[in-house]
Amino acid sequence: MFAQKYAFKSPSAAAAVIKGRNSNGLTSWRLEGADLTYKEWEAQQLSEAGAPR
């Protein structure tokens, strides 16, 4: 548990601290309430942002 908020430079850096070893944050983190990895969620966000309105 962190005593204060901390912004990591990458999802992998955050995953490495939590797991105590090198870790691919793009596949380690999962979106709560959905069956998506961070990588899948990020790709979805980018495709929605680029879709014509």
mmCIF file of C-alpha atoms in Angstrom:
data_model
loop_
_atom_site.group_PDB
_atom_site.id
_atom_site.type_symbol
_atom_site.label_atom_id
_atom_site.label_comp_id
_atom_site.label_asym_id
_atom_site.label_seq_id
_atom_site.Cartn_x
_atom_site.Cartn_y
_atom_site.Cartn_z
ATOM 1 C CA MET A 1 0.000 0.000 0.000
ATOM 2 C CA PHE A 2 1.306 3.446 -0.884
ATOM 3 C CA ALA A 3 1.210 6.232 1.699
ATOM 4 C CA GLN A 4 0.476 8.765 -1.055
ATOM 5 C CA LYS A 5 -0.451 8.854 -4.727
ATOM 6 C CA TYR A 6 2.363 8.027 -7.117
ATOM 7 C CA ALA A 7 2.336 8.315 -10.921
ATOM 8 C CA PHE A 8 4.437 5.672 -12.669
ATOM 9 C CA LYS A 9 6.050 6.384 -16.029
ATOM 10 C CA SER A 10 4.627 3.206 -17.553
ATOM 11 C CA PRO A 11 2.220 0.364 -16.816
ATOM 12 C CA SER A 12 5.199 -2.003 -16.756
ATOM 13 C CA ALA A 13 6.981 0.031 -14.073
ATOM 14 C CA ALA A 14 3.859 -0.087 -11.898
ATOM 15 C CA ALA A 15 3.443 -3.833 -12.444
ATOM 16 C CA ALA A 16 7.121 -4.433 -11.592
ATOM 17 C CA VAL A 17 6.754 -2.640 -8.249
ATOM 18 C CA ILE A 18 3.590 -4.542 -7.362
ATOM 19 C CA LYS A 19 4.947 -7.948 -8.438
ATOM 20 C CA GLY A 20 8.531 -7.373 -7.262
ATOM 21 C CA ARG A 21 9.969 -8.460 -10.611
ATOM 22 C CA ASN A 22 10.035 -7.401 -14.244
ATOM 23 C CA SER A 23 6.565 -7.515 -15.710
ATOM 24 C CA ASN A 24 4.792 -6.534 -18.914
ATOM 25 C CA GLY A 25 2.249 -4.020 -17.669
ATOM 26 C CA LEU A 26 0.322 -4.069 -20.924
ATOM 27 C CA THR A 27 -0.732 -7.653 -20.254
ATOM 28 C CA SER A 28 -0.445 -7.794 -16.449
ATOM 29 C CA TRP A 29 -3.055 -5.130 -15.714
ATOM 30 C CA ARG A 30 -6.687 -6.012 -16.303
ATOM 31 C CA LEU A 31 -9.657 -3.682 -16.479
ATOM 32 C CA GLU A 32 -11.857 -4.154 -13.422
ATOM 33 C CA GLY A 33 -15.298 -5.474 -14.358
ATOM 34 C CA ALA A 34 -14.257 -6.473 -17.881
ATOM 35 C CA ASP A 35 -12.168 -9.229 -19.370
ATOM 36 C CA LEU A 36 -9.668 -6.871 -21.007
ATOM 37 C CA THR A 37 -5.952 -6.359 -20.531
ATOM 38 C CA TYR A 38 -4.601 -2.822 -20.432
ATOM 39 C CA LYS A 39 -3.293 -3.358 -23.967
ATOM 40 C CA GLU A 40 -6.733 -4.433 -25.243
ATOM 41 C CA TRP A 41 -8.429 -1.529 -23.454
ATOM 42 C CA GLU A 42 -5.901 0.974 -24.840
ATOM 43 C CA ALA A 43 -6.400 -0.310 -28.412
ATOM 44 C CA GLN A 44 -10.162 -0.035 -27.973
ATOM 45 C CA GLN A 45 -9.848 3.567 -26.743
ATOM 46 C CA LEU A 46 -7.612 4.505 -29.668
ATOM 47 C CA SER A 47 -9.925 2.956 -32.259
ATOM 48 C CA GLU A 48 -12.950 4.733 -30.731
ATOM 49 C CA ALA A 49 -11.078 8.060 -30.699
ATOM 50 C CA GLY A 50 -10.152 7.671 -34.373
ATOM 51 C CA ALA A 51 -13.632 6.642 -35.515
ATOM 52 C CA PRO A 52 -15.489 9.275 -37.553
ATOM 53 C CA ARG A 53 -18.386 10.939 -35.766
#
